[in-house]
mmCIF file of C-alpha atoms in Angstrom:
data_model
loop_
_atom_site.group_PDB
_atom_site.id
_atom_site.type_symbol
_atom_site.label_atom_id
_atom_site.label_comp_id
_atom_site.label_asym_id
_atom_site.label_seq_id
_atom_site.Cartn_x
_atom_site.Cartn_y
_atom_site.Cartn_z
ATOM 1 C CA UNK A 104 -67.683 8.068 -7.862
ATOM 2 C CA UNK A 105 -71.308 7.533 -6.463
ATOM 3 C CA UNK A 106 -71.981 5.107 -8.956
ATOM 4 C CA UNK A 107 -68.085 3.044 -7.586
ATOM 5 C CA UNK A 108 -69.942 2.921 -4.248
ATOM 6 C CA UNK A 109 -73.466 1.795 -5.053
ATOM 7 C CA UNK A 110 -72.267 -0.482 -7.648
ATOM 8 C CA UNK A 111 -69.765 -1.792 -4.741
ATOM 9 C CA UNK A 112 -72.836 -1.702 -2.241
ATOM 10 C CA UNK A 113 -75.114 -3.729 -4.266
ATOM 11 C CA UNK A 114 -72.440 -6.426 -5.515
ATOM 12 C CA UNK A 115 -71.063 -6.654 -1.311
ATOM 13 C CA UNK A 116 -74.827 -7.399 -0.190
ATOM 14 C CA UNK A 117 -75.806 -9.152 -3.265
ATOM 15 C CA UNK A 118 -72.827 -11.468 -2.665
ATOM 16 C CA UNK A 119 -72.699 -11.879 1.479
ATOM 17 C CA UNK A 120 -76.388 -12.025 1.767
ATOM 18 C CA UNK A 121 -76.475 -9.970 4.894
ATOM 19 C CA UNK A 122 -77.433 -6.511 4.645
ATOM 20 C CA UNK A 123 -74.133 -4.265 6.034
ATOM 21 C CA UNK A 124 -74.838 -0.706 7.584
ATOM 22 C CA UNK A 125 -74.117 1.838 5.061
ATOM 23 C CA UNK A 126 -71.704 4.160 7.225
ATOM 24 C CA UNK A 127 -69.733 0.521 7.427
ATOM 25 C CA UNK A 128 -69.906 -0.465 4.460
ATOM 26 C CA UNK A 129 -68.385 2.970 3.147
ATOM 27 C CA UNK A 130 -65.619 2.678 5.230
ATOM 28 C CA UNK A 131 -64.774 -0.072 4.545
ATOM 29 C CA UNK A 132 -64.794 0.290 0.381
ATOM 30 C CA UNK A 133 -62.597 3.293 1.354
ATOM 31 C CA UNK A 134 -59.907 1.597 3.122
ATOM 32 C CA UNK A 135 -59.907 -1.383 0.537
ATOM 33 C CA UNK A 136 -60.025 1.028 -2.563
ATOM 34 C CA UNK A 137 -58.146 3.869 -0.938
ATOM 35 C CA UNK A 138 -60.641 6.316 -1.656
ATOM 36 C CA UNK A 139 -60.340 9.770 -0.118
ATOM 37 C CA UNK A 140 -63.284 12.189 -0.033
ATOM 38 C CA UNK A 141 -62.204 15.023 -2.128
ATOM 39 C CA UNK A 142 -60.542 17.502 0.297
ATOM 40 C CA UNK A 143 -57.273 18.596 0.945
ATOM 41 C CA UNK A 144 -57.282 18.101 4.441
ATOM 42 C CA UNK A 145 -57.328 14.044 3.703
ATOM 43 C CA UNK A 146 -54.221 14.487 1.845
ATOM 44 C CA UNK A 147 -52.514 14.097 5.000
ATOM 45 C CA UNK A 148 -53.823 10.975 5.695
ATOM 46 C CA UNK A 149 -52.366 9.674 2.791
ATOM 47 C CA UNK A 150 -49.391 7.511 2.328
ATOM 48 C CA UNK A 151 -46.590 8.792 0.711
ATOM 49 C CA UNK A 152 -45.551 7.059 -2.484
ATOM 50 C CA UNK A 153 -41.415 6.267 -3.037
ATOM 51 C CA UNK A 154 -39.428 9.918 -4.448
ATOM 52 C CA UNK A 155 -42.247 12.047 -3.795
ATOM 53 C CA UNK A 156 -42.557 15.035 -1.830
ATOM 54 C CA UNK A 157 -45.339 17.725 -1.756
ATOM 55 C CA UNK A 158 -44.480 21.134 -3.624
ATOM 56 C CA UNK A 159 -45.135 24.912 -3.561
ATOM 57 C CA UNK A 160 -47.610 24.916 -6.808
ATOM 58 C CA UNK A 161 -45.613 25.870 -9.636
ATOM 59 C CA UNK A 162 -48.940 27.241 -11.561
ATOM 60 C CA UNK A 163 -52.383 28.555 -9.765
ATOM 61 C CA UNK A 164 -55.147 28.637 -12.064
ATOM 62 C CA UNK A 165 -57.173 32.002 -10.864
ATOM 63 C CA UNK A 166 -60.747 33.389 -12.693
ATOM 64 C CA UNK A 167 -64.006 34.709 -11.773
ATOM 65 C CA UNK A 168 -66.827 32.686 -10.326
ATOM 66 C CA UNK A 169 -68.392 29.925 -13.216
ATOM 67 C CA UNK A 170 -65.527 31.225 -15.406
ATOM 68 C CA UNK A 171 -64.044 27.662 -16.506
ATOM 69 C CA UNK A 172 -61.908 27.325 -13.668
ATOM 70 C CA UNK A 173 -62.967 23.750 -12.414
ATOM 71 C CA UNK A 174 -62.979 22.753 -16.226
ATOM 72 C CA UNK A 175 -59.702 24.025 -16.658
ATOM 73 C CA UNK A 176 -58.074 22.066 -13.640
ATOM 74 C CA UNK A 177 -60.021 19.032 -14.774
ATOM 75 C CA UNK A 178 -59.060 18.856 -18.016
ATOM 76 C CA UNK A 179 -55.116 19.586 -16.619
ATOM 77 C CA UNK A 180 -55.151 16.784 -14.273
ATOM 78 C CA UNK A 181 -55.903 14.498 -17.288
ATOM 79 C CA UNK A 182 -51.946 14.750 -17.673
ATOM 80 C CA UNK A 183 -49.609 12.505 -16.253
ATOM 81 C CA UNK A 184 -47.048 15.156 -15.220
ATOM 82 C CA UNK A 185 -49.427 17.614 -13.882
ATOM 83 C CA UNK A 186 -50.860 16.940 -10.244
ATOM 84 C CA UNK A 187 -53.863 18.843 -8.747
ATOM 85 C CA UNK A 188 -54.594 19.776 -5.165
ATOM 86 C CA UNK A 189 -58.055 18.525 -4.435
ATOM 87 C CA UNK A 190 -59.841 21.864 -2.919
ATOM 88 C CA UNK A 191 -59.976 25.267 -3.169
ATOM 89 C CA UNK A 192 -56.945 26.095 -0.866
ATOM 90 C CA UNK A 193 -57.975 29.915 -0.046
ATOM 91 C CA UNK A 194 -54.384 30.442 1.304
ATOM 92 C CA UNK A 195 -53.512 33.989 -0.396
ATOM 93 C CA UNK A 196 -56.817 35.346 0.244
ATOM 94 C CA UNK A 197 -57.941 34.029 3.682
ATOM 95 C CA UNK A 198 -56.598 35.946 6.376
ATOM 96 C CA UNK A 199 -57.340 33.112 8.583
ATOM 97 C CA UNK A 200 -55.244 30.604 6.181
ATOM 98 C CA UNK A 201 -52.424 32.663 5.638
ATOM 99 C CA UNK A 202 -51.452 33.333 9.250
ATOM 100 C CA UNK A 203 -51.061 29.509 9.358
ATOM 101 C CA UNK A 204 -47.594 29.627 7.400
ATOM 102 C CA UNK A 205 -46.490 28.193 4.229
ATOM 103 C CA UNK A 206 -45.412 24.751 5.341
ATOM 104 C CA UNK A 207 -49.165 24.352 5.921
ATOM 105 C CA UNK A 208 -50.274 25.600 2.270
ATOM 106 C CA UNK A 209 -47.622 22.526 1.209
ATOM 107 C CA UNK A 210 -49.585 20.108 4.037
ATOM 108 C CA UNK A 211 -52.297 20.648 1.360
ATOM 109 C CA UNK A 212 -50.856 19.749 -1.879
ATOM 110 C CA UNK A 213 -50.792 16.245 -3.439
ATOM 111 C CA UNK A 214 -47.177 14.288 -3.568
ATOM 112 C CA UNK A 215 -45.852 14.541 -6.469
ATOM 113 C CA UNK A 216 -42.509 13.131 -8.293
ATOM 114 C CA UNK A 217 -39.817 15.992 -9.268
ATOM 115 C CA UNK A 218 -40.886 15.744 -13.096
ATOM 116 C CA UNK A 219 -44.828 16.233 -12.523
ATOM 117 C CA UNK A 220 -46.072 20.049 -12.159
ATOM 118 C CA UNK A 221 -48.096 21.061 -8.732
ATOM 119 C CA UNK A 222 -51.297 23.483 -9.587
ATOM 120 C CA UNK A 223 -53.730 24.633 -7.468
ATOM 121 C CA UNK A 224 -56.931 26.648 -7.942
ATOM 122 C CA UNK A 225 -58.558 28.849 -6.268
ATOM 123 C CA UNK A 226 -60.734 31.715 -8.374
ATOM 124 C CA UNK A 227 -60.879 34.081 -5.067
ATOM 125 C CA UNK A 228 -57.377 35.021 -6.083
ATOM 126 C CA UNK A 229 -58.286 36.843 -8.945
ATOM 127 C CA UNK A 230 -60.913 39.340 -6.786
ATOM 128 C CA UNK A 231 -58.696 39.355 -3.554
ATOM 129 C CA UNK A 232 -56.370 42.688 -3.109
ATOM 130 C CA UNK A 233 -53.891 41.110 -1.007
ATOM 131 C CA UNK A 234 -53.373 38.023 -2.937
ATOM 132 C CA UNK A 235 -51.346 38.904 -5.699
ATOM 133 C CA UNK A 236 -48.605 40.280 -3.475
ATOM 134 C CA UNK A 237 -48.529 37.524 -1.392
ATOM 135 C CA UNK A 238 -48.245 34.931 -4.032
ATOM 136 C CA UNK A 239 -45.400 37.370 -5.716
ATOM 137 C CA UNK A 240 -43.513 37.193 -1.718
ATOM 138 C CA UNK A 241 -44.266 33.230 -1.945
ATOM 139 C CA UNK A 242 -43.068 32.839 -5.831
ATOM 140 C CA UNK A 243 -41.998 35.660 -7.881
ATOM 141 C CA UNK A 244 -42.105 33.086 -10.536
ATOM 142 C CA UNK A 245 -45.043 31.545 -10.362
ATOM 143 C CA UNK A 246 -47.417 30.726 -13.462
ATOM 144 C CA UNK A 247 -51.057 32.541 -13.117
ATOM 145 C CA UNK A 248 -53.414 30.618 -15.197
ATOM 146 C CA UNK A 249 -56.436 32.835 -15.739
ATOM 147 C CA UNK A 250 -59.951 31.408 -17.631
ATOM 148 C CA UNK A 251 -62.029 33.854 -18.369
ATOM 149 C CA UNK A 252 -65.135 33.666 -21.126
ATOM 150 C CA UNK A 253 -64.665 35.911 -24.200
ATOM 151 C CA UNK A 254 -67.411 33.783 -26.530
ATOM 152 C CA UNK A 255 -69.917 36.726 -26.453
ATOM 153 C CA UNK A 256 -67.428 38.817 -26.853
ATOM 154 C CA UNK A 257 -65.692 37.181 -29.625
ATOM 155 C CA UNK A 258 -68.924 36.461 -31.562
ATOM 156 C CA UNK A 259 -69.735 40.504 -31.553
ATOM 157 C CA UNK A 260 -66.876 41.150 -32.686
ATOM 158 C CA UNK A 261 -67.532 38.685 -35.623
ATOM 159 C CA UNK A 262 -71.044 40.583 -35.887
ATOM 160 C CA UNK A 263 -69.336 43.642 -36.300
ATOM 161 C CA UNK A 264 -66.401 42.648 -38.205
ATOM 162 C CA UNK A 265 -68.925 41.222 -41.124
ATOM 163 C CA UNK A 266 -71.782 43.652 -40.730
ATOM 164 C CA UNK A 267 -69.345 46.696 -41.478
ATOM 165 C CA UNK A 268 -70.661 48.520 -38.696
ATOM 166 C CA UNK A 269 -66.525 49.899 -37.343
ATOM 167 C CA UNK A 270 -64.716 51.301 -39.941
ATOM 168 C CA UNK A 271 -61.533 50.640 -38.353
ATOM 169 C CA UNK A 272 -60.484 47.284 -38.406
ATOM 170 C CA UNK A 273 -57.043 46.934 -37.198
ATOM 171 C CA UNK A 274 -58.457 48.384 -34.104
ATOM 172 C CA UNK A 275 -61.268 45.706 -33.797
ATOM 173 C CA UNK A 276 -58.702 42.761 -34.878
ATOM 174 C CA UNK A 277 -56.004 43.897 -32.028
ATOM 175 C CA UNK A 278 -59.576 43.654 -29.582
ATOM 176 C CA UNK A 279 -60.427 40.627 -30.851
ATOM 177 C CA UNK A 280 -57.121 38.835 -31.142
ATOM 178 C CA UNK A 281 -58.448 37.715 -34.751
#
């Protein structure tokens, strides 16, 4: 994205030979390429496309802190019938968000079609005691999506699987999920 705008900087005063102010000249390649910072209080500002309308997530990917979570979402949003909200919404575990109702949670989600799946992420979930029941009141039906890292794990349980070290390997392959 950085690289859009300098690229776009260089090429506008390369090509009008007048040096524009930066604030300007960012702007202005926002308005022209309809770039939106990545926040989901700009999605309000956006214009809504024909036959969409913005949804109650039907998934929320939750985790721990540098669990995946980000990489998860990003890979998601590679799909054309998935849709991502653009922050960290903090609705179910925010005091101060949840007071402020669930049509403004929606304000904050992307437009989608009716095909195309709404997720939203926001890892705080997954350490926050009053979340789960208020995403249960919200949804009872809702998908969790949970990341969490088992590769250290996993390759100890190799370690030990090979080295002989447990005798009881059904119990180690149930653990495992071999």
């Amino acid at each position: 994205m950085a690289f859009l705008l300098v690229s776009s900087y260089l090429l506008l005063t390369h090509a009008q030979g007048a040096p524009v102010e930066n604030g300007a000249l960012l702007e202005t390649l926002k308005s022209q390429v309809g770039l939106f910072s990545n926040k989901s209080e700009h999605y309000s500002a956006q214009v809504r496309p024909p036959g969409t309308s913005r949804q109650i997530p039907q998934t929320i990917i939750i985790g721990v802190r540098k669990g995946g979570t980000r990489a998860l979402l990003e890979m998601l949003d590679i799909h054309p019938n998935i849709v991502v909200a653009a922050t960290e919404v903090h609705f179910f575990d925010w005091d101060e968000n949840y007071v402020k109702g669930i049509d403004w949670y929606r304000s904050l989600m992307p437009f989608s079609y009716g095909n195309q799946i709404t997720i939203e992420k926001t890892p705080g979930y997954f350490t926050s005691p009053q979340a789960p029941e208020r995403i249960h009141d919200m949804n009872s039906s809702i998908k969790l999506a949970m990341t969490h890292i088992l590769i250290f794990f996993l390759s100890s349980c190799k370690y030990i699987n090979f080295s002989g070290l447990i005798s009881d390997m059904y119990l180690l392959q149930d653990l495992c999920c071999f």
